[in-house]
PDB file of C-alpha atoms in Angstrom:
ATOM      1  CA  MET A   1      74.954  98.227  82.453  1.00 86.00           C
ATOM      2  CA  SER A   2      78.473  99.155  83.913  1.00 91.00           C
ATOM      3  CA  GLU A   3      81.644 100.443  81.942  1.00 95.00           C
ATOM      4  CA  LEU A   4      85.244  99.019  82.800  1.00 96.00           C
ATOM      5  CA  ILE A   5      88.223 101.248  82.311  1.00 96.00           C
ATOM      6  CA  VAL A   6      91.807  99.954  82.516  1.00 96.00           C
ATOM      7  CA  ASP A   7      93.528 102.572  83.769  1.00 95.00           C
ATOM      8  CA  PHE A   8      97.667 102.498  84.354  1.00 95.00           C
ATOM      9  CA  ILE A   9      99.732 105.635  84.986  1.00 94.00           C
ATOM     10  CA  THR A  10     103.215 104.382  83.257  1.00 96.00           C
ATOM     11  CA  SER A  11     106.855 105.525  82.077  1.00 97.00           C
ATOM     12  CA  LEU A  12     107.774 105.703  78.496  1.00 97.00           C
ATOM     13  CA  ASP A  13     108.964 102.118  78.696  1.00 96.00           C
ATOM     14  CA  GLY A  14     105.811 100.791  80.584  1.00 96.00           C
ATOM     15  CA  TYR A  15     107.085 100.135  84.448  1.00 96.00           C
ATOM     16  CA  ALA A  16     104.061 101.113  86.777  1.00 93.00           C
ATOM     17  CA  SER A  17     106.620 102.277  88.983  1.00 91.00           C
ATOM     18  CA  GLY A  18     110.138 102.505  89.905  1.00 91.00           C
ATOM     19  CA  GLU A  19     112.182 102.121  93.176  1.00 90.00           C
ATOM     20  CA  GLY A  20     112.987 105.282  94.779  1.00 88.00           C
ATOM     21  CA  TRP A  21     110.709 107.260  92.696  1.00 89.00           C
ATOM     22  CA  PRO A  22     107.878 109.220  94.232  1.00 86.00           C
ATOM     23  CA  GLY A  23     104.160 109.214  93.068  1.00 83.00           C
ATOM     24  CA  PHE A  24     103.904 110.158  89.545  1.00 89.00           C
ATOM     25  CA  TRP A  25     107.722 110.040  89.125  1.00 92.00           C
ATOM     26  CA  GLY A  26     107.782 113.442  90.943  1.00 90.00           C
ATOM     27  CA  LEU A  27     106.754 114.772  87.182  1.00 94.00           C
ATOM     28  CA  GLU A  28     103.251 116.281  88.164  1.00 91.00           C
ATOM     29  CA  GLY A  29     101.836 118.980  87.049  1.00 92.00           C
ATOM     30  CA  PRO A  30      98.585 121.371  87.845  1.00 92.00           C
ATOM     31  CA  GLU A  31      97.038 120.666  84.204  1.00 95.00           C
ATOM     32  CA  TYR A  32      97.575 116.764  85.099  1.00 93.00           C
ATOM     33  CA  LEU A  33      96.231 116.858  88.786  1.00 89.00           C
ATOM     34  CA  ALA A  34      93.148 118.867  87.825  1.00 90.00           C
ATOM     35  CA  TRP A  35      92.450 116.461  84.932  1.00 93.00           C
ATOM     36  CA  LEU A  36      92.453 114.201  87.800  1.00 89.00           C
ATOM     37  CA  GLY A  37      90.285 116.245  90.107  1.00 86.00           C
ATOM     38  CA  GLU A  38      87.653 116.184  87.625  1.00 90.00           C
ATOM     39  CA  GLN A  39      87.160 112.468  86.894  1.00 88.00           C
ATOM     40  CA  PRO A  40      83.765 110.667  87.520  1.00 91.00           C
ATOM     41  CA  GLU A  41      82.637 108.980  90.172  1.00 91.00           C
ATOM     42  CA  VAL A  42      83.618 105.570  90.146  1.00 94.00           C
ATOM     43  CA  THR A  43      84.006 101.823  92.528  1.00 95.00           C
ATOM     44  CA  TYR A  44      87.851 101.001  92.256  1.00 95.00           C
ATOM     45  CA  LEU A  45      88.950  97.080  91.415  1.00 97.00           C
ATOM     46  CA  MET A  46      92.051  96.095  92.682  1.00 95.00           C
ATOM     47  CA  GLY A  47      94.327  93.127  94.460  1.00 94.00           C
ATOM     48  CA  ALA A  48      95.237  92.378  97.071  1.00 93.00           C
ATOM     49  CA  ASN A  49      99.167  93.468  96.680  1.00 91.00           C
ATOM     50  CA  THR A  50      97.821  96.925  95.915  1.00 91.00           C
ATOM     51  CA  TYR A  51      95.229  96.766  98.580  1.00 93.00           C
ATOM     52  CA  ARG A  52      98.328  95.893 101.095  1.00 92.00           C
ATOM     53  CA  LEU A  53     100.227  98.877  99.380  1.00 87.00           C
ATOM     54  CA  MET A  54      97.591 101.843  99.170  1.00 87.00           C
ATOM     55  CA  SER A  55      95.667 100.742 102.666  1.00 90.00           C
ATOM     56  CA  GLY A  56      99.267 101.132 103.819  1.00 86.00           C
ATOM     57  CA  PHE A  57      99.519 105.021 102.764  1.00 83.00           C
ATOM     58  CA  ALA A  58      96.144 106.034 103.902  1.00 82.00           C
ATOM     59  CA  LYS A  59      97.738 104.157 107.356  1.00 83.00           C
ATOM     60  CA  GLY A  60     100.637 106.792 106.673  1.00 73.00           C
ATOM     61  CA  GLU A  61     103.730 104.645 105.818  1.00 73.00           C
ATOM     62  CA  VAL A  62     105.867 106.662 103.192  1.00 71.00           C
ATOM     63  CA  PRO A  63     107.121 104.942 100.167  1.00 66.00           C
ATOM     64  CA  ASP A  64     111.022 103.893 100.458  1.00 66.00           C
ATOM     65  CA  GLY A  65     112.870 106.476  99.979  1.00 63.00           C
ATOM     66  CA  GLN A  66     110.651 109.228 100.622  1.00 68.00           C
ATOM     67  CA  ASP A  67     110.469 111.404 104.383  1.00 70.00           C
ATOM     68  CA  GLU A  68     107.219 112.002 103.586  1.00 74.00           C
ATOM     69  CA  PHE A  69     104.024 112.536 101.383  1.00 74.00           C
ATOM     70  CA  ARG A  70     104.345 115.608  99.238  1.00 74.00           C
ATOM     71  CA  PRO A  71     100.720 117.328  98.951  1.00 79.00           C
ATOM     72  CA  GLU A  72      99.514 115.683  95.998  1.00 76.00           C
ATOM     73  CA  GLU A  73     100.710 112.996  96.803  1.00 77.00           C
ATOM     74  CA  GLU A  74      98.300 112.874 100.312  1.00 79.00           C
ATOM     75  CA  ALA A  75      95.307 114.038  98.045  1.00 79.00           C
ATOM     76  CA  SER A  76      95.300 111.232  96.033  1.00 79.00           C
ATOM     77  CA  VAL A  77      95.125 109.186  98.385  1.00 81.00           C
ATOM     78  CA  ASP A  78      92.684 110.610 100.574  1.00 85.00           C
ATOM     79  CA  GLU A  79      89.972 110.089  97.480  1.00 87.00           C
ATOM     80  CA  LEU A  80      91.018 106.692  97.083  1.00 86.00           C
ATOM     81  CA  THR A  81      90.023 106.422 100.802  1.00 90.00           C
ATOM     82  CA  GLN A  82      86.982 107.848 100.038  1.00 90.00           C
ATOM     83  CA  ALA A  83      85.693 105.796  97.529  1.00 91.00           C
ATOM     84  CA  SER A  84      84.014 102.644  96.931  1.00 94.00           C
ATOM     85  CA  LYS A  85      86.633 100.008  96.754  1.00 95.00           C
ATOM     86  CA  VAL A  86      86.508  96.419  95.356  1.00 96.00           C
ATOM     87  CA  VAL A  87      89.292  94.149  96.295  1.00 96.00           C
ATOM     88  CA  PHE A  88      89.721  90.511  94.885  1.00 96.00           C
ATOM     89  CA  SER A  89      91.564  88.191  97.675  1.00 95.00           C
ATOM     90  CA  SER A  90      91.763  84.547  98.668  1.00 91.00           C
ATOM     91  CA  SER A  91      94.326  85.591 101.418  1.00 91.00           C
ATOM     92  CA  LEU A  92      92.864  89.320 102.782  1.00 92.00           C
ATOM     93  CA  GLU A  93      90.997  88.617 105.812  1.00 90.00           C
ATOM     94  CA  GLU A  94      87.630  90.395 106.805  1.00 90.00           C
ATOM     95  CA  PRO A  95      87.262  92.999 108.347  1.00 90.00           C
ATOM     96  CA  LEU A  96      89.167  95.258 105.655  1.00 93.00           C
ATOM     97  CA  THR A  97      90.219  97.943 107.883  1.00 91.00           C
ATOM     98  CA  TRP A  98      90.431 100.852 105.004  1.00 93.00           C
ATOM     99  CA  ALA A  99      87.707 102.893 104.504  1.00 92.00           C
ATOM    100  CA  ASN A 100      84.946 101.784 101.351  1.00 94.00           C
ATOM    101  CA  SER A 101      86.493  98.263 101.173  1.00 95.00           C
ATOM    102  CA  THR A 102      84.212  95.058  99.975  1.00 95.00           C
ATOM    103  CA  LEU A 103      86.318  92.084 100.436  1.00 96.00           C
ATOM    104  CA  VAL A 104      85.059  89.495  96.804  1.00 95.00           C
ATOM    105  CA  ARG A 105      86.501  85.903  96.946  1.00 94.00           C
ATOM    106  CA  ASP A 106      85.208  84.625  94.351  1.00 91.00           C
ATOM    107  CA  ASP A 107      86.608  84.065  90.735  1.00 94.00           C
ATOM    108  CA  ALA A 108      87.567  87.872  89.709  1.00 96.00           C
ATOM    109  CA  VAL A 109      86.614  87.724  85.889  1.00 96.00           C
ATOM    110  CA  GLU A 110      82.781  86.334  87.111  1.00 96.00           C
ATOM    111  CA  ALA A 111      82.526  88.999  89.569  1.00 95.00           C
ATOM    112  CA  VAL A 112      83.252  91.465  87.715  1.00 96.00           C
ATOM    113  CA  ARG A 113      80.971  90.273  84.740  1.00 96.00           C
ATOM    114  CA  ALA A 114      77.848  90.499  86.895  1.00 95.00           C
ATOM    115  CA  MET A 115      79.385  93.235  88.390  1.00 95.00           C
ATOM    116  CA  LYS A 116      79.009  95.113  84.677  1.00 95.00           C
ATOM    117  CA  SER A 117      75.851  92.625  83.925  1.00 93.00           C
ATOM    118  CA  ASN A 118      73.866  94.669  87.093  1.00 90.00           C
ATOM    119  CA  GLY A 119      75.555  98.253  87.536  1.00 81.00           C
ATOM    120  CA  SER A 120      75.175 100.929  85.889  1.00 80.00           C
ATOM    121  CA  GLY A 121      78.171 102.895  87.271  1.00 88.00           C
ATOM    122  CA  LEU A 122      81.940 103.426  86.180  1.00 94.00           C
ATOM    123  CA  LEU A 123      84.375 100.430  87.268  1.00 97.00           C
ATOM    124  CA  SER A 124      88.105 101.059  87.141  1.00 96.00           C
ATOM    125  CA  THR A 125      91.071  99.222  88.222  1.00 95.00           C
ATOM    126  CA  ILE A 126      93.430 101.153  90.161  1.00 93.00           C
ATOM    127  CA  GLY A 127      97.556  99.370  89.821  1.00 88.00           C
ATOM    128  CA  SER A 128      96.746  95.413  89.873  1.00 90.00           C
ATOM    129  CA  LEU A 129      98.556  94.231  86.887  1.00 93.00           C
ATOM    130  CA  SER A 130      97.544  90.339  86.929  1.00 92.00           C
ATOM    131  CA  LEU A 131      94.111  91.364  87.321  1.00 95.00           C
ATOM    132  CA  CYS A 132      93.948  93.719  84.629  1.00 95.00           C
ATOM    133  CA  ARG A 133      95.360  91.395  82.501  1.00 94.00           C
ATOM    134  CA  SER A 134      92.775  88.398  83.563  1.00 95.00           C
ATOM    135  CA  LEU A 135      89.932  91.359  83.019  1.00 96.00           C
ATOM    136  CA  LEU A 136      91.250  92.527  79.479  1.00 95.00           C
ATOM    137  CA  ARG A 137      91.649  88.537  78.204  1.00 93.00           C
ATOM    138  CA  ALA A 138      87.695  87.517  79.295  1.00 94.00           C
ATOM    139  CA  GLY A 139      86.770  90.308  77.240  1.00 93.00           C
ATOM    140  CA  LEU A 140      85.377  92.656  80.019  1.00 96.00           C
ATOM    141  CA  VAL A 141      87.176  95.731  78.908  1.00 96.00           C
ATOM    142  CA  ASP A 142      85.357  98.518  77.508  1.00 95.00           C
ATOM    143  CA  ARG A 143      87.751 101.325  77.812  1.00 95.00           C
ATOM    144  CA  PHE A 144      92.539 100.774  78.093  1.00 96.00           C
ATOM    145  CA  ARG A 145      93.506 103.924  79.305  1.00 97.00           C
ATOM    146  CA  VAL A 146      97.276 105.203  79.792  1.00 97.00           C
ATOM    147  CA  VAL A 147      98.899 108.137  80.982  1.00 97.00           C
ATOM    148  CA  MET A 148     102.874 107.817  80.296  1.00 98.00           C
ATOM    149  CA  PHE A 149     105.126 110.643  81.941  1.00 97.00           C
ATOM    150  CA  PRO A 150     108.205 111.225  80.402  1.00 97.00           C
ATOM    151  CA  VAL A 151     111.136 109.019  81.681  1.00 97.00           C
ATOM    152  CA  ILE A 152     112.774 105.873  81.446  1.00 97.00           C
ATOM    153  CA  THR A 153     113.181 104.134  84.295  1.00 95.00           C
ATOM    154  CA  GLY A 154     115.386 100.965  82.391  1.00 93.00           C
ATOM    155  CA  ALA A 155     117.693 100.721  85.614  1.00 95.00           C
ATOM    156  CA  THR A 156     114.793 101.078  88.342  1.00 95.00           C
ATOM    157  CA  GLY A 157     111.334 100.229  86.930  1.00 94.00           C
ATOM    158  CA  GLU A 158     109.365  97.713  88.745  1.00 91.00           C
ATOM    159  CA  GLU A 159     106.104  95.960  87.127  1.00 90.00           C
ATOM    160  CA  ARG A 160     106.549  95.397  83.508  1.00 93.00           C
ATOM    161  CA  ILE A 161     103.423  96.060  82.589  1.00 94.00           C
ATOM    162  CA  TYR A 162     102.814  94.241  79.369  1.00 93.00           C
ATOM    163  CA  ASP A 163     104.619  90.769  80.129  1.00 91.00           C
ATOM    164  CA  GLY A 164     102.198  88.574  79.879  1.00 89.00           C
ATOM    165  CA  TYR A 165      99.273  89.703  77.783  1.00 91.00           C
ATOM    166  CA  PRO A 166      97.725  88.865  74.691  1.00 91.00           C
ATOM    167  CA  ASP A 167      98.164  90.698  71.429  1.00 92.00           C
ATOM    168  CA  VAL A 168      95.388  93.459  71.277  1.00 93.00           C
ATOM    169  CA  ALA A 169      94.004  95.801  68.860  1.00 93.00           C
ATOM    170  CA  LEU A 170      92.999  99.153  69.822  1.00 95.00           C
ATOM    171  CA  GLU A 171      91.456 101.710  68.609  1.00 96.00           C
ATOM    172  CA  MET A 172      91.890 105.048  69.388  1.00 97.00           C
ATOM    173  CA  ILE A 173      89.127 107.406  71.211  1.00 98.00           C
ATOM    174  CA  GLU A 174      90.592 110.601  73.211  1.00 97.00           C
ATOM    175  CA  HIS A 175      94.721 111.564  73.698  1.00 98.00           C
ATOM    176  CA  ARG A 176      95.651 114.771  75.206  1.00 97.00           C
ATOM    177  CA  THR A 177      98.663 116.472  76.675  1.00 98.00           C
ATOM    178  CA  PHE A 178      99.264 117.938  80.290  1.00 98.00           C
ATOM    179  CA  ASP A 179     101.345 120.234  81.468  1.00 97.00           C
ATOM    180  CA  GLY A 180     103.676 119.740  77.963  1.00 97.00           C
ATOM    181  CA  ARG A 181     104.909 116.418  78.772  1.00 97.00           C
ATOM    182  CA  ILE A 182     102.395 113.877  80.009  1.00 98.00           C
ATOM    183  CA  GLN A 183     101.046 112.101  77.986  1.00 98.00           C
ATOM    184  CA  LEU A 184      97.020 110.850  77.493  1.00 98.00           C
ATOM    185  CA  VAL A 185      95.969 107.963  75.193  1.00 98.00           C
ATOM    186  CA  GLU A 186      92.684 106.222  75.761  1.00 98.00           C
ATOM    187  CA  TYR A 187      91.608 103.460  73.793  1.00 97.00           C
ATOM    188  CA  LYS A 188      88.651 100.773  72.794  1.00 96.00           C
ATOM    189  CA  SER A 189      90.473  97.671  73.080  1.00 93.00           C
ATOM    190  CA  ARG A 190      89.767  94.134  71.263  1.00 92.00           C
ATOM    191  CA  VAL A 191      91.735  90.659  72.034  1.00 91.00           C
ATOM    192  CA  LEU A 192      92.946  89.188  69.312  1.00 91.00           C
ATOM    193  CA  GLU A 193      92.903  85.455  68.581  1.00 87.00           C
ATOM    194  CA  HIS A 194      96.266  85.798  66.420  1.00 84.00           C
ATOM    195  CA  PRO A 195      97.931  88.657  64.289  1.00 84.00           C
ATOM    196  CA  PRO A 196      95.980  90.650  61.093  1.00 79.00           C
ATOM    197  CA  LEU A 197      96.589  88.454  58.492  1.00 72.00           C
ATOM    198  CA  GLY A 198      96.836  91.971  56.280  1.00 63.00           C
ATOM    199  CA  VAL A 199      97.468  95.676  57.109  1.00 60.00           C
ATOM    200  CA  PRO A 200      94.430  97.793  56.711  1.00 59.00           C
ATOM    201  CA  ALA A 201      94.026  99.919  53.380  1.00 52.00           C
TER     202      ALA A 201
END
């Protein structure tokens, strides 16, 4: 059975990106980049908006506010291009032009449920906030991983991650600091039907 990770990189105030900011908010360091390079092979799950954005980067479209990609951004996009990707969309047309991408028009929750039951590899989301929210609500998420970068983007932040989420209990299974400033936290997650009635002793 496959395992599913919801994987986010965020500002401290919970934004997935910020207008005018480079990738990783320009704050990645050698320890963090080395850790990224050590990650096991996964199949990435994403929606149409993330696919359009990331496949555009793969074709050389530079984000607004930048003249060119930095080397670490190019490396990250190249790794995504080589990875297996499943794209859930009713609006995209086949064939998808980004290498190693498969289009799925079926209901994402049911499709991922089947992928988990029938597969043996690791599944991981990338971006795709509404997809992540749907998979979490359905109880399909095994691990919830967040890497927080030391910046507050109150004026320029885009894509607030946790809006519309259910209440979720989180049991920490991993934490780490990279480069003295970037914080990784990883949890097992459990969706709550209501707030707990009492505080654990």
